[in-house]
Coordinates of C-alpha atoms in Angstrom, one line a residue:
M1 CA 111.7 65.4 102.3
K2 CA 109.2 67.5 104.2
K3 CA 112.0 69.3 106.0
I4 CA 113.8 70.1 102.7
I5 CA 110.6 71.5 101.3
L6 CA 110.0 73.6 104.4
C7 CA 113.6 74.9 104.3
I8 CA 113.1 75.9 100.7
E9 CA 109.8 77.7 101.6
I10 CA 111.5 79.6 104.4
F11 CA 114.4 80.7 102.2
V12 CA 112.2 81.8 99.3
I13 CA 109.5 83.5 101.3
S14 CA 112.0 85.3 103.6
L15 CA 114.2 86.4 100.7
F16 CA 111.4 87.7 98.4
F17 CA 108.5 88.6 100.7
L18 CA 109.5 89.0 104.4
I19 CA 112.8 90.8 104.3
P20 CA 112.4 93.3 101.4
P21 CA 109.5 95.2 102.9
L22 CA 111.4 95.8 106.2
F23 CA 114.0 98.0 104.3
V24 CA 111.6 100.1 102.2
K25 CA 111.8 103.7 103.3
P26 CA 108.6 105.7 103.9
E27 CA 108.6 107.8 100.8
Y28 CA 105.8 108.9 98.6
I29 CA 105.2 106.1 96.2
T30 CA 102.6 105.3 93.6
I31 CA 100.9 101.8 93.7
N32 CA 99.3 100.2 90.7
L33 CA 96.4 98.1 92.0
A34 CA 95.7 96.3 88.7
L35 CA 95.9 92.5 88.6
S36 CA 99.3 91.2 87.3
Y37 CA 101.3 88.1 87.0
N38 CA 102.7 89.0 90.5
S39 CA 99.1 88.8 91.9
I40 CA 98.7 85.3 90.4
I41 CA 102.1 84.2 92.0
L42 CA 100.9 85.6 95.4
L43 CA 97.6 83.7 95.1
L44 CA 99.4 80.4 94.3
I45 CA 101.8 80.8 97.2
S46 CA 98.9 81.7 99.5
L47 CA 96.9 78.6 98.5
L48 CA 100.0 76.4 99.1
L49 CA 100.6 77.9 102.5
F50 CA 96.9 77.7 103.5
Y51 CA 96.7 74.1 102.4
Q52 CA 99.9 73.2 104.2
F53 CA 99.6 75.1 107.5
E54 CA 95.8 75.2 108.0
Y55 CA 93.8 72.8 105.9
L56 CA 96.1 69.7 106.4
K57 CA 96.4 70.4 110.2
S58 CA 92.7 70.8 110.8
N59 CA 91.6 68.2 108.1
K60 CA 88.7 70.5 107.3
L61 CA 87.8 74.2 107.3
I62 CA 86.6 75.1 110.8
I63 CA 83.6 77.3 110.1
N64 CA 80.5 76.6 112.1
T65 CA 77.9 78.4 110.1
K66 CA 77.8 81.1 107.5
K67 CA 76.0 83.3 109.9
Q68 CA 78.7 83.0 112.6
F69 CA 81.4 83.5 109.9
V70 CA 79.9 86.7 108.7
K71 CA 79.3 87.9 112.3
K72 CA 82.8 87.3 113.4
S73 CA 84.2 88.8 110.2
L74 CA 82.2 92.0 110.7
I75 CA 83.2 92.2 114.4
C76 CA 86.9 91.9 113.4
L77 CA 86.3 94.6 110.7
L78 CA 84.7 96.8 113.3
L79 CA 87.6 96.4 115.7
L80 CA 90.1 97.3 113.0
K81 CA 88.2 100.4 111.9
L82 CA 87.7 101.6 115.5
L83 CA 91.4 101.1 116.1
T84 CA 92.2 103.2 113.0
F85 CA 89.9 106.0 114.1
F86 CA 91.3 105.9 117.6
L87 CA 94.9 106.1 116.4
I88 CA 94.1 108.9 114.0
F89 CA 92.5 110.8 116.9
I90 CA 95.5 110.3 119.2
F91 CA 98.0 111.3 116.5
C92 CA 95.9 114.4 115.7
Q93 CA 95.9 115.3 119.4
L94 CA 99.6 114.9 119.6
K95 CA 99.9 117.0 116.4
I96 CA 101.8 114.3 114.6
D97 CA 101.7 114.3 110.8
I98 CA 99.4 111.5 109.6
T99 CA 99.8 112.1 105.9
N100 CA 99.8 108.8 104.0
P101 CA 102.8 108.8 101.6
V102 CA 101.0 106.5 99.2
E103 CA 99.2 107.4 96.0
Y104 CA 97.2 104.9 93.9
Q105 CA 97.4 104.7 90.2
I106 CA 93.7 104.7 89.2
E107 CA 92.1 104.2 85.8
N108 CA 88.4 105.1 85.3
K109 CA 87.3 101.7 84.0
F110 CA 84.8 99.3 85.4
I111 CA 87.0 96.3 84.7
F112 CA 89.9 98.0 86.4
F113 CA 88.0 98.4 89.7
I114 CA 87.0 94.7 89.6
S115 CA 90.7 93.8 89.3
V116 CA 91.5 96.3 92.1
F117 CA 89.2 94.5 94.6
S118 CA 90.4 91.1 93.3
N119 CA 93.9 92.3 94.1
F120 CA 92.8 93.4 97.6
L121 CA 91.4 90.0 98.2
I122 CA 94.5 88.2 97.0
S123 CA 96.7 90.6 99.0
A124 CA 94.7 90.1 102.2
F125 CA 94.7 86.3 101.8
F126 CA 98.5 86.4 101.2
E127 CA 99.3 88.5 104.2
E128 CA 97.1 86.4 106.5
C129 CA 98.8 83.2 105.2
I130 CA 102.3 84.7 105.6
Y131 CA 101.9 86.6 108.9
R132 CA 99.2 84.7 110.7
L133 CA 100.1 81.1 109.6
F134 CA 103.6 80.7 108.2
L135 CA 105.6 83.2 110.3
P136 CA 104.3 82.3 113.8
F137 CA 104.8 78.6 113.0
I138 CA 108.4 79.1 111.8
I139 CA 109.4 81.4 114.7
Y140 CA 107.8 79.0 117.2
N141 CA 109.6 75.9 115.8
F142 CA 112.9 77.9 115.7
F143 CA 112.7 78.6 119.4
V144 CA 111.7 75.0 120.1
K145 CA 114.8 73.7 118.2
I146 CA 117.0 76.1 120.2
Y147 CA 115.5 74.8 123.5
N148 CA 116.1 71.2 122.4
L149 CA 119.6 72.0 121.2
I150 CA 120.8 73.4 124.5
N151 CA 118.6 71.0 126.4
I152 CA 116.5 73.5 128.4
K153 CA 113.5 72.3 130.2
I154 CA 111.1 75.0 131.3
K155 CA 108.5 73.9 133.8
N156 CA 107.4 77.3 134.9
T157 CA 104.0 77.9 133.3
K158 CA 104.4 81.7 133.4
L159 CA 107.7 81.6 131.5
I160 CA 106.1 79.3 128.9
I161 CA 103.3 81.8 128.4
L162 CA 105.7 84.7 128.2
G163 CA 107.7 82.8 125.6
K164 CA 104.6 82.3 123.5
I165 CA 103.7 86.0 123.8
L166 CA 107.2 86.9 122.8
I167 CA 106.9 84.7 119.7
E168 CA 103.6 86.4 118.8
L169 CA 105.1 89.9 119.3
I170 CA 108.0 89.1 117.0
S171 CA 105.6 88.0 114.3
I172 CA 103.3 91.0 114.7
T173 CA 106.3 93.4 114.8
I174 CA 107.6 92.0 111.5
F175 CA 104.1 92.5 110.0
A176 CA 104.0 96.0 111.3
L177 CA 107.4 96.9 109.9
S178 CA 106.4 95.5 106.5
H179 CA 104.2 98.7 106.3
R180 CA 107.1 101.1 106.7
Y181 CA 106.6 102.3 103.1
S182 CA 103.3 103.9 104.2
G183 CA 104.5 105.9 107.2
F184 CA 104.7 105.7 111.0
I185 CA 101.0 105.8 111.7
N186 CA 100.3 102.8 109.4
V187 CA 103.1 100.9 111.1
T188 CA 101.5 101.6 114.4
N189 CA 98.1 100.7 113.1
A190 CA 99.4 97.5 111.5
F191 CA 101.0 96.4 114.8
F192 CA 97.7 96.6 116.7
S193 CA 95.7 95.3 113.8
G194 CA 98.1 92.4 113.7
I195 CA 97.2 91.6 117.3
I196 CA 93.5 91.6 116.5
L197 CA 93.9 89.5 113.3
R198 CA 96.1 87.0 115.1
Y199 CA 93.7 86.7 118.0
F200 CA 90.8 85.9 115.6
A201 CA 93.1 83.4 113.8
I202 CA 93.9 81.6 117.0
K203 CA 90.4 81.8 118.5
N204 CA 88.6 80.5 115.4
K205 CA 91.5 78.2 114.1
T206 CA 91.2 79.7 110.7
I207 CA 92.6 82.8 108.9
L208 CA 89.6 83.1 106.6
I209 CA 87.7 85.4 109.0
G210 CA 90.8 87.6 109.2
T211 CA 91.1 87.5 105.4
V212 CA 87.6 88.7 104.8
S213 CA 88.0 91.5 107.5
H214 CA 91.4 92.5 106.1
F215 CA 89.9 92.6 102.5
L216 CA 86.9 94.7 103.6
Y217 CA 89.2 97.0 105.6
N218 CA 91.4 97.7 102.7
S219 CA 88.5 98.1 100.3
I220 CA 86.7 100.6 102.6
N221 CA 90.0 102.6 102.9
F222 CA 90.3 102.6 99.1
I223 CA 86.7 103.7 98.6
L224 CA 87.3 106.6 101.1
Y225 CA 90.5 107.5 99.2
I226 CA 88.6 107.6 95.9
T227 CA 85.8 109.7 97.5
E228 CA 88.3 112.1 98.9
K229 CA 90.0 112.5 95.4
L230 CA 86.7 113.1 93.7
F231 CA 85.3 115.6 96.2

């Protein structure tokens, strides 16, 4: 029964959430950030995946103290922002266009901005569940089944490590390519950001730190975007 449910999850999530973003061309698009029924669906899917792939496996949320949680989240956020500034600097030095082909549909309402940041939180949680929990697990088990099917026994520790690194790189690359709609620099940034977020997920055995950092990162970028438009 569990295998059937997992197969259904793989099919549905791949068909509607993993594959479509890979084929979106980097064109100028307008994004409506208001909460919608789609946001609620993403939240429900995220909660299901979080419960299934993290909570049940750990039996509890692995967070030592609130102080450590905040500290690690801020460190992760700092690394993400430093990475962005570094990449922008490099792209500017290489004279590569770093224009972001994304415009946000903004309404001047207080409730709207509350819904925007709520949407950012749901989106961050969803992406962490999909790309830091679900996808690495599925890819890893896929390769394990292939090894078992062809009866390969790898005893070389270095090859095992390289195999695990390859699995992580596949997952991170898919995450990066899901940002194709926002241009090459954001794909590059998402790739290295994916490494940072996955590291924090593995190191702390929870995606919650990455979720908070991811949410704050997107929120700061949005605030900077608003500031630029106003001034």
